[in-house]
Amino acid sequence: MTGPAIAITGLGMITPAGNDTDSTWHGVCEGVSPAHRVPELSGCAVDFACTVEGIDLDAAIGGRTAFRMGRYVKFALLAAREAVADAGLDPASWDGTRVAVVVGTSSGGSASLTEQSVALDRRGPEATSPSGILLTIPNMPAAEIAIKMRATGPSMAPCTACSSGVTALSVARDLLSTGQCDIALAGATESIVFPVAITGFVRSGAAALAGPGDDPALLCRPFASDRAGLVLGEGAAIMVLEREQDARARGAGPRALL
């Protein structure tokens, strides 16, 4: 027996191409690479990446909790807010016990872990952040979304390298199909544009390399037959999933069926 059709009813994104879903779509359609040289990577064998620009993340998060969130967590929370609004849902009125959050990441907290390690090594324990653990553990995107969205159903953080987002969608689908939730916020987030990460990709032979006069934007061509390797990026995408019959019953039109 096949399970119920699962509908995607909301979408939220923050990417190097745009700070929300619409601007990301337009940015992709324009076909202009966002790859550029990044000052924080100066001195590395690869000093360029695709980064999220033009947004004050702390101001966008609001309140007094941004200090405990890594960059990848902020991305996920902003994308989740947009997705929920896009789906026409309101966390203030839903039954949070029936809402699941499944947000994957590959190594999103590693940037903060590196920063804390350097602070400990150079200046001692008192120089590290009291929120050091919250800045590094991979379940914090799911946790912060669950807190802000009053979602007290299943909360999970799959980590399957580059397929973490697809894994999250699959897990969310299973939770809905088996009746463990009625709404699922699912997707992935990542932000590892820092020297240790890019050095690892270079050493593995996976990263695109640029010569002295090369334009980094021209090296970001993942679907070209002459692609040169990967270009590091960051961002988040979160989807709202529901059983199709439930979505239609509340008047929501699916963006797609999973």
PDB file of N, CA and C in Angstrom, residues 134-190:
ATOM      1  N   LEU A 134      26.107  25.694  22.059  1.00  0.00           N
ATOM      2  CA  LEU A 134      24.952  26.019  21.224  1.00  0.00           C
ATOM      3  C   LEU A 134      25.381  26.496  19.840  1.00  0.00           C
ATOM      4  N   LEU A 135      26.568  27.059  19.741  1.00  0.00           N
ATOM      5  CA  LEU A 135      27.066  27.560  18.466  1.00  0.00           C
ATOM      6  C   LEU A 135      27.597  26.454  17.560  1.00  0.00           C
ATOM      7  N   THR A 136      27.767  25.266  18.115  1.00  0.00           N
ATOM      8  CA  THR A 136      28.459  24.228  17.354  1.00  0.00           C
ATOM      9  C   THR A 136      27.655  22.959  17.073  1.00  0.00           C
ATOM     10  N   ILE A 137      26.713  22.588  17.936  1.00  0.00           N
ATOM     11  CA  ILE A 137      26.041  21.301  17.739  1.00  0.00           C
ATOM     12  C   ILE A 137      25.037  21.378  16.586  1.00  0.00           C
ATOM     13  N   PRO A 138      24.958  20.310  15.770  1.00  0.00           N
ATOM     14  CA  PRO A 138      24.218  20.379  14.506  1.00  0.00           C
ATOM     15  C   PRO A 138      22.700  20.392  14.621  1.00  0.00           C
ATOM     16  N   ASN A 139      22.149  20.139  15.811  1.00  0.00           N
ATOM     17  CA  ASN A 139      20.691  20.141  15.912  1.00  0.00           C
ATOM     18  C   ASN A 139      20.112  21.509  16.236  1.00  0.00           C
ATOM     19  N   MET A 140      20.982  22.523  16.365  1.00  0.00           N
ATOM     20  CA  MET A 140      20.471  23.833  16.764  1.00  0.00           C
ATOM     21  C   MET A 140      19.563  24.508  15.734  1.00  0.00           C
ATOM     22  N   PRO A 141      19.759  24.333  14.426  1.00  0.00           N
ATOM     23  CA  PRO A 141      18.774  24.905  13.505  1.00  0.00           C
ATOM     24  C   PRO A 141      17.368  24.366  13.762  1.00  0.00           C
ATOM     25  N   ALA A 142      17.249  23.048  13.898  1.00  0.00           N
ATOM     26  CA  ALA A 142      15.946  22.445  14.187  1.00  0.00           C
ATOM     27  C   ALA A 142      15.425  22.912  15.541  1.00  0.00           C
ATOM     28  N   ALA A 143      16.319  23.008  16.525  1.00  0.00           N
ATOM     29  CA  ALA A 143      15.904  23.393  17.870  1.00  0.00           C
ATOM     30  C   ALA A 143      15.396  24.833  17.909  1.00  0.00           C
ATOM     31  N   GLU A 144      16.129  25.750  17.288  1.00  0.00           N
ATOM     32  CA  GLU A 144      15.714  27.157  17.319  1.00  0.00           C
ATOM     33  C   GLU A 144      14.413  27.361  16.556  1.00  0.00           C
ATOM     34  N   ILE A 145      14.261  26.670  15.433  1.00  0.00           N
ATOM     35  CA  ILE A 145      12.996  26.762  14.689  1.00  0.00           C
ATOM     36  C   ILE A 145      11.852  26.236  15.550  1.00  0.00           C
ATOM     37  N   ALA A 146      12.076  25.107  16.206  1.00  0.00           N
ATOM     38  CA  ALA A 146      11.032  24.522  17.054  1.00  0.00           C
ATOM     39  C   ALA A 146      10.629  25.478  18.175  1.00  0.00           C
ATOM     40  N   ILE A 147      11.622  26.140  18.765  1.00  0.00           N
ATOM     41  CA  ILE A 147      11.335  27.085  19.848  1.00  0.00           C
ATOM     42  C   ILE A 147      10.531  28.272  19.324  1.00  0.00           C
ATOM     43  N   LYS A 148      11.023  28.883  18.254  1.00  0.00           N
ATOM     44  CA  LYS A 148      10.374  30.091  17.724  1.00  0.00           C
ATOM     45  C   LYS A 148       8.999  29.793  17.149  1.00  0.00           C
ATOM     46  N   MET A 149       8.841  28.586  16.586  1.00  0.00           N
ATOM     47  CA  MET A 149       7.580  28.242  15.922  1.00  0.00           C
ATOM     48  C   MET A 149       6.614  27.474  16.824  1.00  0.00           C
ATOM     49  N   ARG A 150       6.973  27.301  18.076  1.00  0.00           N
ATOM     50  CA  ARG A 150       6.124  26.571  19.018  1.00  0.00           C
ATOM     51  C   ARG A 150       5.788  25.179  18.489  1.00  0.00           C
ATOM     52  N   ALA A 151       6.805  24.550  17.912  1.00  0.00           N
ATOM     53  CA  ALA A 151       6.636  23.212  17.342  1.00  0.00           C
ATOM     54  C   ALA A 151       7.222  22.190  18.306  1.00  0.00           C
ATOM     55  N   THR A 152       6.362  21.434  18.957  1.00  0.00           N
ATOM     56  CA  THR A 152       6.814  20.487  19.979  1.00  0.00           C
ATOM     57  C   THR A 152       6.657  19.036  19.540  1.00  0.00           C
ATOM     58  N   GLY A 153       6.471  18.824  18.232  1.00  0.00           N
ATOM     59  CA  GLY A 153       6.471  17.466  17.700  1.00  0.00           C
ATOM     60  C   GLY A 153       7.896  16.979  17.523  1.00  0.00           C
ATOM     61  N   PRO A 154       8.101  15.942  16.716  1.00  0.00           N
ATOM     62  CA  PRO A 154       9.454  15.425  16.497  1.00  0.00           C
ATOM     63  C   PRO A 154      10.398  16.522  15.995  1.00  0.00           C
ATOM     64  N   SER A 155      11.609  16.535  16.535  1.00  0.00           N
ATOM     65  CA  SER A 155      12.627  17.500  16.117  1.00  0.00           C
ATOM     66  C   SER A 155      13.894  16.723  15.807  1.00  0.00           C
ATOM     67  N   MET A 156      14.362  16.794  14.554  1.00  0.00           N
ATOM     68  CA  MET A 156      15.488  15.962  14.128  1.00  0.00           C
ATOM     69  C   MET A 156      16.463  16.760  13.278  1.00  0.00           C
ATOM     70  N   ALA A 157      17.715  16.290  13.254  1.00  0.00           N
ATOM     71  CA  ALA A 157      18.768  16.967  12.506  1.00  0.00           C
ATOM     72  C   ALA A 157      19.614  15.940  11.758  1.00  0.00           C
ATOM     73  N   PRO A 158      19.120  15.449  10.618  1.00  0.00           N
ATOM     74  CA  PRO A 158      19.890  14.453   9.873  1.00  0.00           C
ATOM     75  C   PRO A 158      21.183  15.042   9.321  1.00  0.00           C
ATOM     76  N   CYS A 159      22.228  14.238   9.344  1.00  0.00           N
ATOM     77  CA  CYS A 159      23.526  14.670   8.828  1.00  0.00           C
ATOM     78  C   CYS A 159      24.042  13.576   7.901  1.00  0.00           C
ATOM     79  N   THR A 160      23.848  13.764   6.605  1.00  0.00           N
ATOM     80  CA  THR A 160      24.319  12.802   5.611  1.00  0.00           C
ATOM     81  C   THR A 160      25.094  13.542   4.525  1.00  0.00           C
ATOM     82  N   ALA A 161      26.064  14.354   4.960  1.00  0.00           N
ATOM     83  CA  ALA A 161      26.923  15.125   4.070  1.00  0.00           C
ATOM     84  C   ALA A 161      26.076  15.958   3.113  1.00  0.00           C
ATOM     85  N   CYS A 162      26.404  15.926   1.819  1.00  0.00           N
ATOM     86  CA  CYS A 162      25.736  16.800   0.843  1.00  0.00           C
ATOM     87  C   CYS A 162      24.277  16.426   0.601  1.00  0.00           C
ATOM     88  N   SER A 163      23.853  15.268   1.066  1.00  0.00           N
ATOM     89  CA  SER A 163      22.457  14.864   0.872  1.00  0.00           C
ATOM     90  C   SER A 163      21.605  15.102   2.126  1.00  0.00           C
ATOM     91  N   SER A 164      22.093  15.885   3.076  1.00  0.00           N
ATOM     92  CA  SER A 164      21.364  16.106   4.328  1.00  0.00           C
ATOM     93  C   SER A 164      19.979  16.702   4.099  1.00  0.00           C
ATOM     94  N   GLY A 165      19.849  17.615   3.131  1.00  0.00           N
ATOM     95  CA  GLY A 165      18.548  18.215   2.854  1.00  0.00           C
ATOM     96  C   GLY A 165      17.561  17.219   2.294  1.00  0.00           C
ATOM     97  N   VAL A 166      18.020  16.370   1.373  1.00  0.00           N
ATOM     98  CA  VAL A 166      17.140  15.345   0.809  1.00  0.00           C
ATOM     99  C   VAL A 166      16.742  14.347   1.888  1.00  0.00           C
ATOM    100  N   THR A 167      17.690  14.010   2.749  1.00  0.00           N
ATOM    101  CA  THR A 167      17.374  13.109   3.862  1.00  0.00           C
ATOM    102  C   THR A 167      16.299  13.723   4.752  1.00  0.00           C
ATOM    103  N   ALA A 168      16.414  15.013   5.024  1.00  0.00           N
ATOM    104  CA  ALA A 168      15.427  15.695   5.867  1.00  0.00           C
ATOM    105  C   ALA A 168      14.036  15.624   5.248  1.00  0.00           C
ATOM    106  N   LEU A 169      13.933  15.836   3.937  1.00  0.00           N
ATOM    107  CA  LEU A 169      12.640  15.749   3.265  1.00  0.00           C
ATOM    108  C   LEU A 169      12.077  14.339   3.343  1.00  0.00           C
ATOM    109  N   SER A 170      12.952  13.351   3.203  1.00  0.00           N
ATOM    110  CA  SER A 170      12.503  11.962   3.268  1.00  0.00           C
ATOM    111  C   SER A 170      11.989  11.608   4.661  1.00  0.00           C
ATOM    112  N   VAL A 171      12.714  12.038   5.678  1.00  0.00           N
ATOM    113  CA  VAL A 171      12.283  11.784   7.057  1.00  0.00           C
ATOM    114  C   VAL A 171      10.957  12.478   7.337  1.00  0.00           C
ATOM    115  N   ALA A 172      10.839  13.735   6.892  1.00  0.00           N
ATOM    116  CA  ALA A 172       9.592  14.481   7.107  1.00  0.00           C
ATOM    117  C   ALA A 172       8.426  13.788   6.417  1.00  0.00           C
ATOM    118  N   ARG A 173       8.658  13.294   5.203  1.00  0.00           N
ATOM    119  CA  ARG A 173       7.610  12.570   4.485  1.00  0.00           C
ATOM    120  C   ARG A 173       7.162  11.348   5.283  1.00  0.00           C
ATOM    121  N   ASP A 174       8.109  10.610   5.838  1.00  0.00           N
ATOM    122  CA  ASP A 174       7.771   9.416   6.612  1.00  0.00           C
ATOM    123  C   ASP A 174       6.975   9.773   7.863  1.00  0.00           C
ATOM    124  N   LEU A 175       7.337  10.873   8.523  1.00  0.00           N
ATOM    125  CA  LEU A 175       6.612  11.294   9.719  1.00  0.00           C
ATOM    126  C   LEU A 175       5.162  11.629   9.384  1.00  0.00           C
ATOM    127  N   LEU A 176       4.954  12.281   8.250  1.00  0.00           N
ATOM    128  CA  LEU A 176       3.599  12.618   7.823  1.00  0.00           C
ATOM    129  C   LEU A 176       2.828  11.377   7.381  1.00  0.00           C
ATOM    130  N   SER A 177       3.485  10.511   6.632  1.00  0.00           N
ATOM    131  CA  SER A 177       2.816   9.313   6.109  1.00  0.00           C
ATOM    132  C   SER A 177       2.369   8.373   7.213  1.00  0.00           C
ATOM    133  N   THR A 178       3.140   8.321   8.298  1.00  0.00           N
ATOM    134  CA  THR A 178       2.819   7.415   9.401  1.00  0.00           C
ATOM    135  C   THR A 178       1.991   8.089  10.491  1.00  0.00           C
ATOM    136  N   GLY A 179       1.573   9.328  10.249  1.00  0.00           N
ATOM    137  CA  GLY A 179       0.684   9.999  11.186  1.00  0.00           C
ATOM    138  C   GLY A 179       1.351  10.525  12.441  1.00  0.00           C
ATOM    139  N   GLN A 180       2.686  10.664  12.433  1.00  0.00           N
ATOM    140  CA  GLN A 180       3.380  11.162  13.623  1.00  0.00           C
ATOM    141  C   GLN A 180       3.343  12.683  13.717  1.00  0.00           C
ATOM    142  N   CYS A 181       2.902  13.339  12.648  1.00  0.00           N
ATOM    143  CA  CYS A 181       2.717  14.784  12.673  1.00  0.00           C
ATOM    144  C   CYS A 181       1.735  15.148  11.570  1.00  0.00           C
ATOM    145  N   ASP A 182       1.265  16.393  11.585  1.00  0.00           N
ATOM    146  CA  ASP A 182       0.358  16.880  10.547  1.00  0.00           C
ATOM    147  C   ASP A 182       1.028  17.927   9.660  1.00  0.00           C
ATOM    148  N   ILE A 183       2.057  18.558  10.187  1.00  0.00           N
ATOM    149  CA  ILE A 183       2.830  19.564   9.459  1.00  0.00           C
ATOM    150  C   ILE A 183       4.304  19.294   9.741  1.00  0.00           C
ATOM    151  N   ALA A 184       5.141  19.439   8.722  1.00  0.00           N
ATOM    152  CA  ALA A 184       6.583  19.275   8.930  1.00  0.00           C
ATOM    153  C   ALA A 184       7.321  20.423   8.257  1.00  0.00           C
ATOM    154  N   LEU A 185       8.250  21.006   8.983  1.00  0.00           N
ATOM    155  CA  LEU A 185       9.163  21.999   8.416  1.00  0.00           C
ATOM    156  C   LEU A 185      10.471  21.270   8.150  1.00  0.00           C
ATOM    157  N   ALA A 186      10.869  21.204   6.897  1.00  0.00           N
ATOM    158  CA  ALA A 186      12.015  20.367   6.549  1.00  0.00           C
ATOM    159  C   ALA A 186      12.902  21.049   5.520  1.00  0.00           C
ATOM    160  N   GLY A 187      14.188  20.803   5.638  1.00  0.00           N
ATOM    161  CA  GLY A 187      15.135  21.373   4.685  1.00  0.00           C
ATOM    162  C   GLY A 187      16.545  21.247   5.203  1.00  0.00           C
ATOM    163  N   ALA A 188      17.391  22.197   4.819  1.00  0.00           N
ATOM    164  CA  ALA A 188      18.790  22.119   5.229  1.00  0.00           C
ATOM    165  C   ALA A 188      19.407  23.506   5.267  1.00  0.00           C
ATOM    166  N   THR A 189      20.534  23.597   5.953  1.00  0.00           N
ATOM    167  CA  THR A 189      21.251  24.858   6.085  1.00  0.00           C
ATOM    168  C   THR A 189      22.736  24.593   6.206  1.00  0.00           C
ATOM    169  N   GLU A 190      23.543  25.540   5.761  1.00  0.00           N
ATOM    170  CA  GLU A 190      24.992  25.360   5.838  1.00  0.00           C
ATOM    171  C   GLU A 190      25.693  26.705   5.752  1.00  0.00           C
TER     172      GLU A 190
END
